[in-house]
Amino acid sequence: MNPYDYVKKEPYQLYIDGVFVVPEDKVTFDIQNPVKNQIFAKAYKAGKPEVTRAVKAARKAFDEGPWGKMPPRERSKLLLKAGQILEQRKEEFSCIETLECGKSYAGARYFEAEMSVDAFEYYAGKARCLEGKAVPIDNNTVNLVQWYPHGVVGEILPWNGPLMMGCQKICAILAAGNTAIVKPSSWASLSMLLLAEVFDEAGFPSGVVNVLTGSGSVIGDMLVKSPDVDMVAMTGGTSTGKHIIEASKDTVKDVALELGGKSPNIIFDDVDIDDAVKWARWAFTQNSGQVCVSGTRLIVQRSIYEQFIEKLQSECEKLIPGDGFDPKTTLTSLIHRDHAQSVWEYIEKGKAEGARLVCGGEPYTDQKLTAGNFVPPTLFADVTPDMTIFKEEIFGPVLCITPFDSEAEAIALANSTEYGLAGGVFTKNMKRGLRVAQKIHSGQIYVNSYFSKAMIESPGTGWKQSGLGVAGIQKYMISKTIFIDTQEGSLPM
Ligand code: NAD
């Protein structure tokens, strides 16, 4: 099937209160394919009236509608049904993700569509396993700790894993019993608008899920500031997260943030070098480096430093840039011209600040690639902690390589940024592997591999400036502790 056959001719509509709607001012924005920078669809932009409507609908669905009274087992059935509908539409969702985000089709199929179905199945089960506890206090008291949904949750999403991240979050929100207003990134909006069709077909009551596309500074800001939104969760850049913390102060609402990273990947000299080189390459070029947990700071023991770099360069030079639909492609396009521009600015800073450019670092000249947003895998060696490229998230296929001599030095280097999202350790010495994993100040560590093996069951938490709050279903719940006195006349004074 031609992927464009899945694209709607009319602008994609917002989803509010169980209805697909055109906003009052009928303003649209362009949806682009990053491989050619060609507009292939349009979507409506929500304005203030639509945000107000969505908040009202989500409020009503939670406070008065059937959703607020629905037992967890019924919520679970709806989630399962939606997962089955998504399963039937995996091909369509994978094509749309590949078209809009420039991802590889195989990656979109597995990391986006398959894992999204998995999120529905997992959280359908989770909805039925929500537990509190009874705390032993004394013979006169029963103390219950119960977990409640927050109520209305505003979920603000990034563009780099729009379907999977959206499903992972929305399923947790709904399993916990909340209602949701979802705001995807303007660079990756279609999958959430299509997902609204899935919720609609599955029979979720009106107002339980609402999807608003458009500007972050309008929709996101209104959700953050609205006193009728009980909680806001955002996955995105750290500077946006700081803005949200500031904007939420008047309502003191719960805010959960999953933010950027600059994750270290430490290679000790006892590794199988060829194997570790392949992992190191995968860790920073998967989805062209547009993964929050990418291993973008390679910290290599000095005794194998030059050998490792040489082999890594040769691995990088094997990558084939191209369209994600072409099965030969092993390096995909960046999401947007503006984002590629920001990556190029970092590359220039790396050169200017004296890092040794090993490979990449110059634009492709092939016309097929210059039409898109391709950046070659770029290796900078001898990068020091004071350099901008060591400290800041670049979010492209750019790797900073730094040598170390001792284990203590490797750990100190790993911990010397403001981020604390993830990290890798490669060594055959498992005592050392675990010891180093425990000392890296990050919420997620991989030993002798890279990337999570269970994003749904075991999501990582962002330490330091990589996040705020816990991950998983607990993020969308709030506790209450109840003391019940079982004795008559037990007033202490
Ligand atoms: P971004 O911060 O630019 O945007 C994220 C979302 O916030 C978008 O939907 C955007 O429209 C919205 N937004 C923008 N301004 C806002 C405002 N003033 N108020 C409320 N919302 C606003 O991030 P991005 O470029 O879409 O995504 C890339 C970033 O996301 C990277 O830094 C990456 O590391 C991070 N990320 C983190 C995780 C994680 O789990 N920690 C996962 C994926 C991506």
Coordinates of N, CA, C and O in Angstrom, one line a residue, residues 35 67 107 184 259 304 368 372 391 400 443 467:
V35 N 11.9 14.2 5.1 CA 12.9 13.6 4.1 C 13.0 14.5 2.9 O 14.0 14.7 2.2
W67 N -17.5 8.2 33.5 CA -16.1 7.8 33.7 C -15.7 7.8 35.2 O -15.0 6.9 35.7
G107 N 11.4 0.8 12.4 CA 11.4 1.4 13.7 C 10.0 1.8 14.2 O 9.6 1.6 15.3
P184 N -0.2 17.1 21.4 CA 1.1 16.6 20.8 C 1.9 17.8 20.3 O 1.4 18.9 20.2
L259 N 12.3 15.1 30.9 CA 13.1 16.1 30.2 C 14.3 15.6 29.4 O 14.4 14.4 29.2
I304 N 42.4 1.9 25.2 CA 41.8 1.4 23.9 C 41.2 2.6 23.1 O 40.5 2.4 22.1
K368 N 19.5 14.4 -3.2 CA 18.4 13.7 -2.6 C 18.4 14.0 -1.1 O 17.4 14.0 -0.4
G372 N 16.3 17.1 2.3 CA 15.8 16.8 3.6 C 16.6 17.4 4.7 O 17.5 18.3 4.5
K391 N 28.3 19.6 27.4 CA 27.3 19.9 28.5 C 25.9 19.9 28.0 O 25.0 19.6 28.8
C400 N 30.2 12.9 21.5 CA 31.4 13.5 22.1 C 32.2 12.4 22.8 O 31.6 11.6 23.6
G443 N 18.6 8.1 36.1 CA 17.4 7.2 36.5 C 17.3 5.9 35.7 O 16.4 5.1 36.0
G467 N 14.3 15.7 34.9 CA 12.9 15.4 35.1 C 12.4 15.7 36.5 O 13.3 16.1 37.4

